[in-house]
Amino acid sequence: MNEFHPSASPNTAAPTAAAADTTPSGNYAKATTSASPTGSAKKRSRKSPTIRDVAKVAGVSAATVSRVLNNDDTLSVSSTTRDRIFSVATQMGYHKNRRTTHGSAGRDGHKTVAVVQRIAPFFKGEEMFAYYIRVPLENKLEQLGYTVMRLNGSLPQVVEQLTDHPADAIAAVGIFDSREIVHLQKFRKPLLSIYTDTTAKRCNCVTPDIESSVIAALDFFISRGQTRIGLLCTDLQFSKQNVMYDDPFLRAFRDYMTQRNLFVPSYVYRGQITADSGYKLMRQAMMEHRNARPQAFLCCADAMGVGALQALHEGGIDVPHEVSLITFQGTPITQQVYPELSTLTLNTSAMGQASAMLLHGMITDNESVKAPCHLLFGTTLELRGSTINDMPPVQSAELDDSTPVYATMKRFHRLG
């Protein structure tokens, strides 16, 4: 697998014209292949920083640096340490040696797929979630016979890397706005967006079914008599056909709760997708609603849910009987807290593998994927200790499902 990392070298080329109107960024270290020097013309190149160099500056072991830079999910390390390692590696211009990894010979030979991972500072808490999608994607692509080239960094850096090292197809993993998708489309290669809905740009995509997931969680809360429901989500807006729209979790939550005549705007709290943000938002919610606090909260990411749970513990609030929590994603961190968090669990392995198969079909000109298509992945509501699971469902007029706008989902998966 080839992998590129940003570099702070001041002598690298500026971004290409195609990326001129995007967010400014730093430079990156180009991977170059030089001819063998001969005679007195031999030139001594500057030594590239090593993992040991990064470890020395970051104040950690070389083994820790190696595992962090390779996104080893089994490593137990604080987010502060992880961020420091990435920052030091970037500032020193560290990048892994180019290494080609071939899967078994596929019928398309060893074509190259560029996997672009987009983790903006706002979504720091999403880095591990993206990892759980990206690894199955890359593994499946290699099994299909493709060479995977992983690209990190800002859009201008990615554009320049793709210009210098062309790929046969592009997989964009993470949050991308419409402008970024347009820039990637300029390479005129098969492009698949994974996690961001890009159908408005006539770009194939694979995303979670957020609307159905939100409805499943809300119906569960309501069936337990919990009608005062809050939401922790992002405060971002996304561009779609030049129209700004809110976080899809907020849209689904607001629309469905309005249909139920249960929507309370002051129960919605918006911030970053981090545990720290979830903690601060939940503390704010508890302070602002001392007399009529929400009975339950839906969190749009596991990291926010973990922080929210800590705030409830510190406030002496019983979880789940005073306030229940359901989070979206279902990463292992939700089972490393007490009580364990109930989750809308996304099968990231299946999502990554299906994305690889869809991209393979696009590369091989499969007629079924030529038109813009949107593959939705549903979630499973896994009930754990942060929700009230043992009481019988409440029967009330509020559960009338006569509205044709939404279908109530009544299938739940109980763990333990």
mmCIF file of N, CA and C in Angstrom, residues 14-25 154-157 159 178-180 182-183:
data_model
loop_
_atom_site.group_PDB
_atom_site.id
_atom_site.type_symbol
_atom_site.label_atom_id
_atom_site.label_comp_id
_atom_site.label_asym_id
_atom_site.label_seq_id
_atom_site.Cartn_x
_atom_site.Cartn_y
_atom_site.Cartn_z
ATOM 1 N N ALA A 14 3.524 24.607 -5.105
ATOM 2 C CA ALA A 14 2.224 25.102 -4.671
ATOM 3 C C ALA A 14 1.133 24.224 -5.248
ATOM 4 N N PRO A 15 -0.087 24.263 -4.662
ATOM 5 C CA PRO A 15 -1.181 23.472 -5.189
ATOM 6 C C PRO A 15 -1.472 23.831 -6.637
ATOM 7 N N THR A 16 -2.055 22.872 -7.334
ATOM 8 C CA THR A 16 -2.365 23.083 -8.744
ATOM 9 C C THR A 16 -3.493 24.087 -8.895
ATOM 10 N N ALA A 17 -3.653 24.554 -10.131
ATOM 11 C CA ALA A 17 -4.683 25.551 -10.392
ATOM 12 C C ALA A 17 -6.061 25.021 -10.092
ATOM 13 N N ALA A 18 -6.246 23.706 -10.267
ATOM 14 C CA ALA A 18 -7.563 23.117 -10.026
ATOM 15 C C ALA A 18 -8.004 23.301 -8.591
ATOM 16 N N ALA A 19 -7.054 23.454 -7.676
ATOM 17 C CA ALA A 19 -7.395 23.576 -6.262
ATOM 18 C C ALA A 19 -7.189 24.992 -5.750
ATOM 19 N N ALA A 20 -7.046 25.945 -6.638
ATOM 20 C CA ALA A 20 -6.656 27.290 -6.225
ATOM 21 C C ALA A 20 -7.682 27.960 -5.336
ATOM 22 N N ASP A 21 -8.974 27.602 -5.495
ATOM 23 C CA ASP A 21 -9.985 28.300 -4.724
ATOM 24 C C ASP A 21 -10.426 27.513 -3.501
ATOM 25 N N THR A 22 -9.647 26.523 -3.094
ATOM 26 C CA THR A 22 -10.003 25.755 -1.912
ATOM 27 C C THR A 22 -9.281 26.314 -0.701
ATOM 28 N N THR A 23 -9.593 25.733 0.456
ATOM 29 C CA THR A 23 -8.995 26.207 1.694
ATOM 30 C C THR A 23 -7.483 26.117 1.649
ATOM 31 N N PRO A 24 -6.736 27.183 1.984
ATOM 32 C CA PRO A 24 -5.277 27.134 1.960
ATOM 33 C C PRO A 24 -4.766 26.049 2.889
ATOM 34 N N SER A 25 -3.601 25.505 2.571
ATOM 35 C CA SER A 25 -3.039 24.450 3.403
ATOM 36 C C SER A 25 -1.537 24.461 3.280
ATOM 37 N N SER A 154 -5.049 17.932 3.302
ATOM 38 C CA SER A 154 -6.106 18.808 2.820
ATOM 39 C C SER A 154 -6.353 18.556 1.336
ATOM 40 N N LEU A 155 -7.428 19.122 0.826
ATOM 41 C CA LEU A 155 -7.772 18.902 -0.577
ATOM 42 C C LEU A 155 -6.676 19.355 -1.536
ATOM 43 N N PRO A 156 -6.078 20.546 -1.381
ATOM 44 C CA PRO A 156 -5.010 20.931 -2.310
ATOM 45 C C PRO A 156 -3.858 19.932 -2.313
ATOM 46 N N GLN A 157 -3.521 19.394 -1.144
ATOM 47 C CA GLN A 157 -2.458 18.400 -1.078
ATOM 48 C C GLN A 157 -2.855 17.134 -1.827
ATOM 49 N N VAL A 159 -5.073 16.849 -4.245
ATOM 50 C CA VAL A 159 -5.130 17.137 -5.681
ATOM 51 C C VAL A 159 -3.739 17.067 -6.294
ATOM 52 N N SER A 178 -19.470 19.783 -1.362
ATOM 53 C CA SER A 178 -19.698 19.668 -2.802
ATOM 54 C C SER A 178 -18.527 20.221 -3.611
ATOM 55 N N ARG A 179 -17.874 21.267 -3.110
ATOM 56 C CA ARG A 179 -16.731 21.843 -3.819
ATOM 57 C C ARG A 179 -15.594 20.838 -3.918
ATOM 58 N N GLU A 180 -15.351 20.124 -2.829
ATOM 59 C CA GLU A 180 -14.275 19.133 -2.819
ATOM 60 C C GLU A 180 -14.572 17.986 -3.774
ATOM 61 N N VAL A 182 -16.367 18.174 -6.483
ATOM 62 C CA VAL A 182 -16.189 18.692 -7.846
ATOM 63 C C VAL A 182 -14.718 18.657 -8.241
ATOM 64 N N HIS A 183 -13.827 19.025 -7.336
ATOM 65 C CA HIS A 183 -12.390 18.989 -7.646
ATOM 66 C C HIS A 183 -11.923 17.569 -7.930
#
